[in-house]
Amino acid sequence: MELRQIIEQAWENRELLKESNTVEAIRSVVEELDKGNIRVAEPNGDEWTVNEWVKKAVLLYFPIQQMKTIEVGPFEFHDKITLKRNYEQLGVRVVPHAVARYGSFLAKGVVMMPSYVNIGAYVDSGTMVDTWATVGSCAQVGKNVHLSGGVGLGGVLEPVQAAPVIIEDGAFIGSRSILVEGCRVGREAVIGAGVTITGSSKIIDVTGSEPKEYKGYVPPRSVVIPGSYTKKFPAGEFQVPCALIIGQRKESTDLKTSLNDVLRDHAVAV
């Protein structure tokens, strides 16, 4: 029986979690997530496909795991999920006190400053997860992305049909930005500091003679800053947050947002 079929059956009938083949199947899925062989969501041309059954496997992983104490030097944790290991073998640079949970994938060349990556997340090669940035459960982060200090990528496990946060290759996410609820940032887009985007947020392109509106999607190479628009309520008119596309990424922008290659070179002490 295929892994997907076993997971789907266990999702419908939790009594199956008592059977060894179901437990083995769930653990196999999480192991493959950890290795990057399967993903919660994957690109399909210009669109993305969410693998709901994989999210179900992650959710089913929690009830089959037992709480245990994890000791790391003088630090102690108490959880059901272990931490990632063997960073040298993986080719990942991890600065204390960065933490990635087992079941998340970090490709070769990823740099983790003191930050956090949750189970089900996928972080591709050359990406910088900067200080106190958070990559939530199932978030998908492309190649050569820079998640600046304090960036928050929301986690999306439930509902299972919900799309995760997706950051495509080469994007720059400015400090303290918050991207949640299945929003998608296109290739090489630049998100300015403090921008908040959800899956239903208005993203308004103001570069033309007339505004053009997107919902939860930032087109490739867009430069985005925080904004607001006027919305009517029973109590009156008030300003509501949105994001504004004010231009397209240029070579001068590339220079401002580029991450010094030396920071990605494991052979160079910085």
PDB file of C-alpha atoms in Angstrom:
ATOM      1  CA  MET A   1       0.000   0.000   0.000  1.00  0.00           C
ATOM      2  CA  GLU A   2       1.339   3.454  -0.922  1.00  0.00           C
ATOM      3  CA  LEU A   3       2.306   5.899   1.805  1.00  0.00           C
ATOM      4  CA  ARG A   4      -0.352   8.361   0.689  1.00  0.00           C
ATOM      5  CA  GLN A   5      -3.122   5.756   0.950  1.00  0.00           C
ATOM      6  CA  ILE A   6      -2.018   4.728   4.450  1.00  0.00           C
ATOM      7  CA  ILE A   7      -1.939   8.369   5.578  1.00  0.00           C
ATOM      8  CA  GLU A   8      -5.372   9.104   4.126  1.00  0.00           C
ATOM      9  CA  GLN A   9      -6.880   6.060   5.835  1.00  0.00           C
ATOM     10  CA  ALA A  10      -5.328   6.991   9.187  1.00  0.00           C
ATOM     11  CA  TRP A  11      -6.644  10.535   8.811  1.00  0.00           C
ATOM     12  CA  GLU A  12     -10.173   9.178   8.553  1.00  0.00           C
ATOM     13  CA  ASN A  13      -9.742   6.502  11.228  1.00  0.00           C
ATOM     14  CA  ARG A  14      -7.443   7.408  14.120  1.00  0.00           C
ATOM     15  CA  GLU A  15      -7.681   3.859  15.481  1.00  0.00           C
ATOM     16  CA  LEU A  16      -5.196   2.952  12.760  1.00  0.00           C
ATOM     17  CA  LEU A  17      -2.542   4.958  14.647  1.00  0.00           C
ATOM     18  CA  LYS A  18      -2.257   1.914  16.913  1.00  0.00           C
ATOM     19  CA  GLU A  19      -0.999  -0.216  14.004  1.00  0.00           C
ATOM     20  CA  SER A  20       2.734  -0.497  13.346  1.00  0.00           C
ATOM     21  CA  ASN A  21       2.500  -0.103   9.561  1.00  0.00           C
ATOM     22  CA  THR A  22       0.632   3.203  10.004  1.00  0.00           C
ATOM     23  CA  VAL A  23       3.203   4.495  12.491  1.00  0.00           C
ATOM     24  CA  GLU A  24       6.038   3.481  10.154  1.00  0.00           C
ATOM     25  CA  ALA A  25       4.341   5.210   7.218  1.00  0.00           C
ATOM     26  CA  ILE A  26       3.916   8.476   9.138  1.00  0.00           C
ATOM     27  CA  ARG A  27       7.535   8.426  10.276  1.00  0.00           C
ATOM     28  CA  SER A  28       8.683   7.647   6.733  1.00  0.00           C
ATOM     29  CA  VAL A  29       6.864  10.726   5.413  1.00  0.00           C
ATOM     30  CA  VAL A  30       8.420  12.989   8.053  1.00  0.00           C
ATOM     31  CA  GLU A  31      11.853  11.517   7.316  1.00  0.00           C
ATOM     32  CA  GLU A  32      11.402  12.235   3.609  1.00  0.00           C
ATOM     33  CA  LEU A  33      10.351  15.791   4.490  1.00  0.00           C
ATOM     34  CA  ASP A  34      13.497  16.147   6.571  1.00  0.00           C
ATOM     35  CA  LYS A  35      15.591  15.033   3.579  1.00  0.00           C
ATOM     36  CA  GLY A  36      13.735  17.247   1.127  1.00  0.00           C
ATOM     37  CA  ASN A  37      12.579  14.299  -0.991  1.00  0.00           C
ATOM     38  CA  ILE A  38       8.938  15.299  -0.605  1.00  0.00           C
ATOM     39  CA  ARG A  39       7.395  18.697   0.098  1.00  0.00           C
ATOM     40  CA  VAL A  40       4.196  20.069   1.559  1.00  0.00           C
ATOM     41  CA  ALA A  41       3.881  22.245  -1.551  1.00  0.00           C
ATOM     42  CA  GLU A  42       5.782  22.247  -4.817  1.00  0.00           C
ATOM     43  CA  PRO A  43       5.938  24.425  -7.928  1.00  0.00           C
ATOM     44  CA  ASN A  44       3.891  23.323 -10.917  1.00  0.00           C
ATOM     45  CA  GLY A  45       4.781  25.694 -13.732  1.00  0.00           C
ATOM     46  CA  ASP A  46       3.741  29.166 -12.599  1.00  0.00           C
ATOM     47  CA  GLU A  47       1.463  27.760  -9.914  1.00  0.00           C
ATOM     48  CA  TRP A  48       1.967  25.770  -6.719  1.00  0.00           C
ATOM     49  CA  THR A  49       0.404  22.469  -5.704  1.00  0.00           C
ATOM     50  CA  VAL A  50      -0.329  21.763  -2.038  1.00  0.00           C
ATOM     51  CA  ASN A  51       0.138  18.132  -1.035  1.00  0.00           C
ATOM     52  CA  GLU A  52      -2.571  17.894   1.604  1.00  0.00           C
ATOM     53  CA  TRP A  53      -1.744  14.286   2.459  1.00  0.00           C
ATOM     54  CA  VAL A  54       1.766  15.331   3.493  1.00  0.00           C
ATOM     55  CA  LYS A  55       0.341  17.953   5.874  1.00  0.00           C
ATOM     56  CA  LYS A  56      -1.924  15.248   7.271  1.00  0.00           C
ATOM     57  CA  ALA A  57       1.134  13.069   7.917  1.00  0.00           C
ATOM     58  CA  VAL A  58       2.776  15.914   9.860  1.00  0.00           C
ATOM     59  CA  LEU A  59      -0.343  16.379  11.979  1.00  0.00           C
ATOM     60  CA  LEU A  60      -0.540  12.620  12.617  1.00  0.00           C
ATOM     61  CA  TYR A  61       3.109  12.598  13.646  1.00  0.00           C
ATOM     62  CA  PHE A  62       2.352  14.434  16.894  1.00  0.00           C
ATOM     63  CA  PRO A  63       0.009  11.848  18.478  1.00  0.00           C
ATOM     64  CA  ILE A  64       2.391   8.949  17.747  1.00  0.00           C
ATOM     65  CA  GLN A  65       5.351  10.717  19.370  1.00  0.00           C
ATOM     66  CA  GLN A  66       6.128  10.685  23.089  1.00  0.00           C
ATOM     67  CA  MET A  67       7.291  13.660  25.101  1.00  0.00           C
ATOM     68  CA  LYS A  68      10.948  13.477  26.048  1.00  0.00           C
ATOM     69  CA  THR A  69      13.703  15.631  27.431  1.00  0.00           C
ATOM     70  CA  ILE A  70      16.256  16.941  24.942  1.00  0.00           C
ATOM     71  CA  GLU A  71      19.547  18.233  26.335  1.00  0.00           C
ATOM     72  CA  VAL A  72      21.849  20.481  24.337  1.00  0.00           C
ATOM     73  CA  GLY A  73      24.806  21.467  26.458  1.00  0.00           C
ATOM     74  CA  PRO A  74      23.428  23.457  29.396  1.00  0.00           C
ATOM     75  CA  PHE A  75      20.047  23.854  27.664  1.00  0.00           C
ATOM     76  CA  GLU A  76      17.060  21.603  28.175  1.00  0.00           C
ATOM     77  CA  PHE A  77      13.909  21.162  26.078  1.00  0.00           C
ATOM     78  CA  HIS A  78      10.830  18.996  26.567  1.00  0.00           C
ATOM     79  CA  ASP A  79       9.023  18.129  23.348  1.00  0.00           C
ATOM     80  CA  LYS A  80       7.758  15.410  21.011  1.00  0.00           C
ATOM     81  CA  ILE A  81       9.962  16.316  18.059  1.00  0.00           C
ATOM     82  CA  THR A  82      13.740  16.155  18.000  1.00  0.00           C
ATOM     83  CA  LEU A  83      16.045  18.778  16.498  1.00  0.00           C
ATOM     84  CA  LYS A  84      17.857  18.538  13.181  1.00  0.00           C
ATOM     85  CA  ARG A  85      21.389  17.222  13.313  1.00  0.00           C
ATOM     86  CA  ASN A  86      24.514  16.722  11.147  1.00  0.00           C
ATOM     87  CA  TYR A  87      24.670  20.286   9.821  1.00  0.00           C
ATOM     88  CA  GLU A  88      28.274  19.891   8.683  1.00  0.00           C
ATOM     89  CA  GLN A  89      27.282  16.930   6.536  1.00  0.00           C
ATOM     90  CA  LEU A  90      24.309  18.867   5.175  1.00  0.00           C
ATOM     91  CA  GLY A  91      26.493  21.872   4.318  1.00  0.00           C
ATOM     92  CA  VAL A  92      24.362  24.213   6.407  1.00  0.00           C
ATOM     93  CA  ARG A  93      25.819  27.008   8.536  1.00  0.00           C
ATOM     94  CA  VAL A  94      24.049  27.274  11.894  1.00  0.00           C
ATOM     95  CA  VAL A  95      24.914  30.061  14.322  1.00  0.00           C
ATOM     96  CA  PRO A  96      24.053  29.616  18.013  1.00  0.00           C
ATOM     97  CA  HIS A  97      21.158  29.762  18.995  1.00  0.00           C
ATOM     98  CA  ALA A  98      19.500  28.783  15.747  1.00  0.00           C
ATOM     99  CA  VAL A  99      17.013  25.924  15.962  1.00  0.00           C
ATOM    100  CA  ALA A 100      15.498  23.757  13.241  1.00  0.00           C
ATOM    101  CA  ARG A 101      13.109  20.941  14.017  1.00  0.00           C
ATOM    102  CA  TYR A 102      13.373  17.457  12.573  1.00  0.00           C
ATOM    103  CA  GLY A 103      11.042  17.220   9.586  1.00  0.00           C
ATOM    104  CA  SER A 104      12.135  20.566   8.149  1.00  0.00           C
ATOM    105  CA  PHE A 105      14.487  20.687   5.156  1.00  0.00           C
ATOM    106  CA  LEU A 106      17.548  22.907   4.884  1.00  0.00           C
ATOM    107  CA  ALA A 107      19.421  22.726   1.584  1.00  0.00           C
ATOM    108  CA  LYS A 108      23.178  23.029   1.205  1.00  0.00           C
ATOM    109  CA  GLY A 109      24.380  26.599   1.601  1.00  0.00           C
ATOM    110  CA  VAL A 110      21.595  27.763   3.893  1.00  0.00           C
ATOM    111  CA  VAL A 111      22.734  30.094   6.672  1.00  0.00           C
ATOM    112  CA  MET A 112      20.782  30.201   9.930  1.00  0.00           C
ATOM    113  CA  MET A 113      21.548  33.074  12.223  1.00  0.00           C
ATOM    114  CA  PRO A 114      19.854  32.750  15.657  1.00  0.00           C
ATOM    115  CA  SER A 115      16.445  31.847  14.219  1.00  0.00           C
ATOM    116  CA  TYR A 116      13.817  29.110  14.039  1.00  0.00           C
ATOM    117  CA  VAL A 117      12.610  26.714  11.320  1.00  0.00           C
ATOM    118  CA  ASN A 118       9.575  24.550  12.068  1.00  0.00           C
ATOM    119  CA  ILE A 119       8.562  21.059  10.910  1.00  0.00           C
ATOM    120  CA  GLY A 120       7.377  20.761   7.319  1.00  0.00           C
ATOM    121  CA  ALA A 121       9.224  23.883   6.175  1.00  0.00           C
ATOM    122  CA  TYR A 122      11.469  23.809   3.087  1.00  0.00           C
ATOM    123  CA  VAL A 123      14.402  26.232   2.800  1.00  0.00           C
ATOM    124  CA  ASP A 124      16.361  26.031  -0.436  1.00  0.00           C
ATOM    125  CA  SER A 125      20.051  26.588  -1.146  1.00  0.00           C
ATOM    126  CA  GLY A 126      21.844  29.871  -0.521  1.00  0.00           C
ATOM    127  CA  THR A 127      19.097  31.326   1.632  1.00  0.00           C
ATOM    128  CA  MET A 128      19.862  33.443   4.690  1.00  0.00           C
ATOM    129  CA  VAL A 129      17.529  33.088   7.664  1.00  0.00           C
ATOM    130  CA  ASP A 130      18.636  36.158   9.576  1.00  0.00           C
ATOM    131  CA  THR A 131      18.558  36.911  13.291  1.00  0.00           C
ATOM    132  CA  TRP A 132      15.260  36.112  15.044  1.00  0.00           C
ATOM    133  CA  ALA A 133      13.535  35.272  11.775  1.00  0.00           C
ATOM    134  CA  THR A 134      10.938  32.512  11.987  1.00  0.00           C
ATOM    135  CA  VAL A 135      10.089  30.049   9.232  1.00  0.00           C
ATOM    136  CA  GLY A 136       6.745  28.588  10.263  1.00  0.00           C
ATOM    137  CA  SER A 137       5.499  25.059   9.699  1.00  0.00           C
ATOM    138  CA  CYS A 138       5.196  24.114   6.018  1.00  0.00           C
ATOM    139  CA  ALA A 139       6.518  27.475   4.728  1.00  0.00           C
ATOM    140  CA  GLN A 140       8.299  27.131   1.388  1.00  0.00           C
ATOM    141  CA  VAL A 141      11.366  29.307   0.831  1.00  0.00           C
ATOM    142  CA  GLY A 142      13.254  29.316  -2.470  1.00  0.00           C
ATOM    143  CA  LYS A 143      16.909  29.670  -3.430  1.00  0.00           C
ATOM    144  CA  ASN A 144      19.023  32.706  -2.505  1.00  0.00           C
ATOM    145  CA  VAL A 145      16.295  34.339  -0.444  1.00  0.00           C
ATOM    146  CA  HIS A 146      17.155  36.775   2.345  1.00  0.00           C
ATOM    147  CA  LEU A 147      14.825  36.705   5.319  1.00  0.00           C
ATOM    148  CA  SER A 148      15.959  39.775   7.242  1.00  0.00           C
ATOM    149  CA  GLY A 149      16.047  40.171  11.000  1.00  0.00           C
ATOM    150  CA  GLY A 150      12.782  39.451  12.771  1.00  0.00           C
ATOM    151  CA  VAL A 151      10.866  38.316   9.683  1.00  0.00           C
ATOM    152  CA  GLY A 152       7.905  36.081  10.501  1.00  0.00           C
ATOM    153  CA  LEU A 153       6.707  33.485   8.002  1.00  0.00           C
ATOM    154  CA  GLY A 154       3.511  32.020   9.391  1.00  0.00           C
ATOM    155  CA  GLY A 155       2.937  28.328   9.853  1.00  0.00           C
ATOM    156  CA  VAL A 156       0.052  26.588   8.088  1.00  0.00           C
ATOM    157  CA  LEU A 157      -0.835  23.088   9.221  1.00  0.00           C
ATOM    158  CA  GLU A 158      -4.579  23.453   9.620  1.00  0.00           C
ATOM    159  CA  PRO A 159      -6.836  23.486   7.766  1.00  0.00           C
ATOM    160  CA  VAL A 160      -5.026  20.950   5.577  1.00  0.00           C
ATOM    161  CA  GLN A 161      -6.303  22.533   2.357  1.00  0.00           C
ATOM    162  CA  ALA A 162      -4.767  25.903   3.250  1.00  0.00           C
ATOM    163  CA  ALA A 163      -1.800  26.994   1.143  1.00  0.00           C
ATOM    164  CA  PRO A 164       1.455  27.590   3.032  1.00  0.00           C
ATOM    165  CA  VAL A 165       3.480  30.783   2.868  1.00  0.00           C
ATOM    166  CA  ILE A 166       5.574  30.674  -0.320  1.00  0.00           C
ATOM    167  CA  ILE A 167       8.680  32.809  -0.922  1.00  0.00           C
ATOM    168  CA  GLU A 168      10.108  32.243  -4.383  1.00  0.00           C
ATOM    169  CA  ASP A 169      13.759  32.335  -5.516  1.00  0.00           C
ATOM    170  CA  GLY A 170      15.807  35.465  -5.006  1.00  0.00           C
ATOM    171  CA  ALA A 171      13.244  37.396  -2.955  1.00  0.00           C
ATOM    172  CA  PHE A 172      14.315  39.854  -0.261  1.00  0.00           C
ATOM    173  CA  ILE A 173      12.084  40.122   2.795  1.00  0.00           C
ATOM    174  CA  GLY A 174      12.737  43.244   4.840  1.00  0.00           C
ATOM    175  CA  SER A 175      13.173  43.405   8.588  1.00  0.00           C
ATOM    176  CA  ARG A 176      10.140  42.729  10.801  1.00  0.00           C
ATOM    177  CA  SER A 177       7.892  41.873   7.863  1.00  0.00           C
ATOM    178  CA  ILE A 178       5.078  39.422   8.599  1.00  0.00           C
ATOM    179  CA  LEU A 179       3.898  37.065   5.853  1.00  0.00           C
ATOM    180  CA  VAL A 180       1.144  34.657   6.833  1.00  0.00           C
ATOM    181  CA  GLU A 181      -1.971  32.711   5.797  1.00  0.00           C
ATOM    182  CA  GLY A 182      -0.809  31.399   2.466  1.00  0.00           C
ATOM    183  CA  CYS A 183       0.555  34.549   0.860  1.00  0.00           C
ATOM    184  CA  ARG A 184       2.948  34.128  -2.056  1.00  0.00           C
ATOM    185  CA  VAL A 185       5.916  36.343  -2.891  1.00  0.00           C
ATOM    186  CA  GLY A 186       7.143  36.070  -6.481  1.00  0.00           C
ATOM    187  CA  ARG A 187      10.709  35.612  -7.677  1.00  0.00           C
ATOM    188  CA  GLU A 188      13.162  38.404  -6.811  1.00  0.00           C
ATOM    189  CA  ALA A 189      10.482  40.586  -5.232  1.00  0.00           C
ATOM    190  CA  VAL A 190      11.593  43.044  -2.560  1.00  0.00           C
ATOM    191  CA  ILE A 191       9.383  43.371   0.519  1.00  0.00           C
ATOM    192  CA  GLY A 192      10.198  46.501   2.510  1.00  0.00           C
ATOM    193  CA  ALA A 193      10.616  46.576   6.264  1.00  0.00           C
ATOM    194  CA  GLY A 194       7.474  46.192   8.306  1.00  0.00           C
ATOM    195  CA  VAL A 195       5.159  44.979   5.526  1.00  0.00           C
ATOM    196  CA  THR A 196       2.346  42.653   6.620  1.00  0.00           C
ATOM    197  CA  ILE A 197       0.724  40.374   4.039  1.00  0.00           C
ATOM    198  CA  THR A 198      -1.896  37.673   4.537  1.00  0.00           C
ATOM    199  CA  GLY A 199      -3.590  35.497   1.969  1.00  0.00           C
ATOM    200  CA  SER A 200      -6.412  38.041   1.756  1.00  0.00           C
ATOM    201  CA  SER A 201      -4.390  41.254   2.011  1.00  0.00           C
ATOM    202  CA  LYS A 202      -4.798  43.908  -0.624  1.00  0.00           C
ATOM    203  CA  ILE A 203      -1.580  44.463  -2.563  1.00  0.00           C
ATOM    204  CA  ILE A 204      -2.019  47.520  -4.754  1.00  0.00           C
ATOM    205  CA  ASP A 205       0.227  48.371  -7.696  1.00  0.00           C
ATOM    206  CA  VAL A 206       0.357  52.150  -7.791  1.00  0.00           C
ATOM    207  CA  THR A 207       2.985  52.484 -10.522  1.00  0.00           C
ATOM    208  CA  GLY A 208       0.502  53.088 -13.353  1.00  0.00           C
ATOM    209  CA  SER A 209      -2.167  55.685 -14.022  1.00  0.00           C
ATOM    210  CA  GLU A 210      -4.743  53.414 -12.349  1.00  0.00           C
ATOM    211  CA  PRO A 211      -4.228  51.154  -9.314  1.00  0.00           C
ATOM    212  CA  LYS A 212      -4.065  47.404  -9.935  1.00  0.00           C
ATOM    213  CA  GLU A 213      -5.041  45.128  -7.071  1.00  0.00           C
ATOM    214  CA  TYR A 214      -3.766  41.677  -6.060  1.00  0.00           C
ATOM    215  CA  LYS A 215      -4.885  39.504  -3.158  1.00  0.00           C
ATOM    216  CA  GLY A 216      -2.127  37.886  -1.136  1.00  0.00           C
ATOM    217  CA  TYR A 217       0.206  37.678  -4.142  1.00  0.00           C
ATOM    218  CA  VAL A 218       3.268  39.783  -4.918  1.00  0.00           C
ATOM    219  CA  PRO A 219       4.299  39.581  -8.611  1.00  0.00           C
ATOM    220  CA  PRO A 220       7.957  38.854  -9.456  1.00  0.00           C
ATOM    221  CA  ARG A 221      10.518  41.655  -8.994  1.00  0.00           C
ATOM    222  CA  SER A 222       7.971  43.982  -7.367  1.00  0.00           C
ATOM    223  CA  VAL A 223       9.175  46.459  -4.760  1.00  0.00           C
ATOM    224  CA  VAL A 224       6.654  46.618  -1.907  1.00  0.00           C
ATOM    225  CA  ILE A 225       6.220  49.000   1.037  1.00  0.00           C
ATOM    226  CA  PRO A 226       3.574  49.319   3.795  1.00  0.00           C
ATOM    227  CA  GLY A 227       0.496  51.338   2.901  1.00  0.00           C
ATOM    228  CA  SER A 228      -3.145  51.914   3.811  1.00  0.00           C
ATOM    229  CA  TYR A 229      -6.490  52.576   2.169  1.00  0.00           C
ATOM    230  CA  THR A 230      -9.772  54.027   3.351  1.00  0.00           C
ATOM    231  CA  LYS A 231     -12.554  51.586   4.189  1.00  0.00           C
ATOM    232  CA  LYS A 232     -16.104  52.353   5.259  1.00  0.00           C
ATOM    233  CA  PHE A 233     -17.509  50.801   8.413  1.00  0.00           C
ATOM    234  CA  PRO A 234     -20.838  51.367  10.222  1.00  0.00           C
ATOM    235  CA  ALA A 235     -18.968  53.624  12.626  1.00  0.00           C
ATOM    236  CA  GLY A 236     -17.326  55.636   9.878  1.00  0.00           C
ATOM    237  CA  GLU A 237     -14.340  55.619   7.542  1.00  0.00           C
ATOM    238  CA  PHE A 238     -11.007  54.309   8.764  1.00  0.00           C
ATOM    239  CA  GLN A 239      -7.576  53.510   7.393  1.00  0.00           C
ATOM    240  CA  VAL A 240      -6.887  49.808   6.839  1.00  0.00           C
ATOM    241  CA  PRO A 241      -3.380  48.380   6.232  1.00  0.00           C
ATOM    242  CA  CYS A 242      -2.370  47.187   2.781  1.00  0.00           C
ATOM    243  CA  ALA A 243       0.832  46.757   0.789  1.00  0.00           C
ATOM    244  CA  LEU A 244       1.853  49.035  -2.076  1.00  0.00           C
ATOM    245  CA  ILE A 245       3.852  48.040  -5.140  1.00  0.00           C
ATOM    246  CA  ILE A 246       5.845  51.169  -5.901  1.00  0.00           C
ATOM    247  CA  GLY A 247       8.165  49.902  -8.624  1.00  0.00           C
ATOM    248  CA  GLN A 248      10.218  47.099 -10.092  1.00  0.00           C
ATOM    249  CA  ARG A 249      13.529  45.776  -8.822  1.00  0.00           C
ATOM    250  CA  LYS A 250      16.534  47.419 -10.502  1.00  0.00           C
ATOM    251  CA  GLU A 251      20.276  46.817 -10.442  1.00  0.00           C
ATOM    252  CA  SER A 252      20.634  49.509  -7.776  1.00  0.00           C
ATOM    253  CA  THR A 253      18.076  47.612  -5.669  1.00  0.00           C
ATOM    254  CA  ASP A 254      20.013  44.396  -6.180  1.00  0.00           C
ATOM    255  CA  LEU A 255      23.104  46.039  -4.714  1.00  0.00           C
ATOM    256  CA  LYS A 256      21.201  47.281  -1.665  1.00  0.00           C
ATOM    257  CA  THR A 257      19.540  43.944  -0.953  1.00  0.00           C
ATOM    258  CA  SER A 258      22.336  41.548  -1.908  1.00  0.00           C
ATOM    259  CA  LEU A 259      23.887  39.419   0.789  1.00  0.00           C
ATOM    260  CA  ASN A 260      27.665  39.485   0.825  1.00  0.00           C
ATOM    261  CA  ASP A 261      28.841  36.141  -0.611  1.00  0.00           C
ATOM    262  CA  VAL A 262      31.380  35.812   2.172  1.00  0.00           C
ATOM    263  CA  LEU A 263      28.544  35.161   4.614  1.00  0.00           C
ATOM    264  CA  ARG A 264      27.582  32.066   2.615  1.00  0.00           C
ATOM    265  CA  ASP A 265      31.140  30.780   2.287  1.00  0.00           C
ATOM    266  CA  HIS A 266      31.707  28.185   4.974  1.00  0.00           C
ATOM    267  CA  ALA A 267      35.456  28.337   4.431  1.00  0.00           C
ATOM    268  CA  VAL A 268      35.674  31.996   5.404  1.00  0.00           C
ATOM    269  CA  ALA A 269      35.479  33.112   9.028  1.00  0.00           C
ATOM    270  CA  VAL A 270      33.289  36.180   9.430  1.00  0.00           C
TER     271      VAL A 270
END
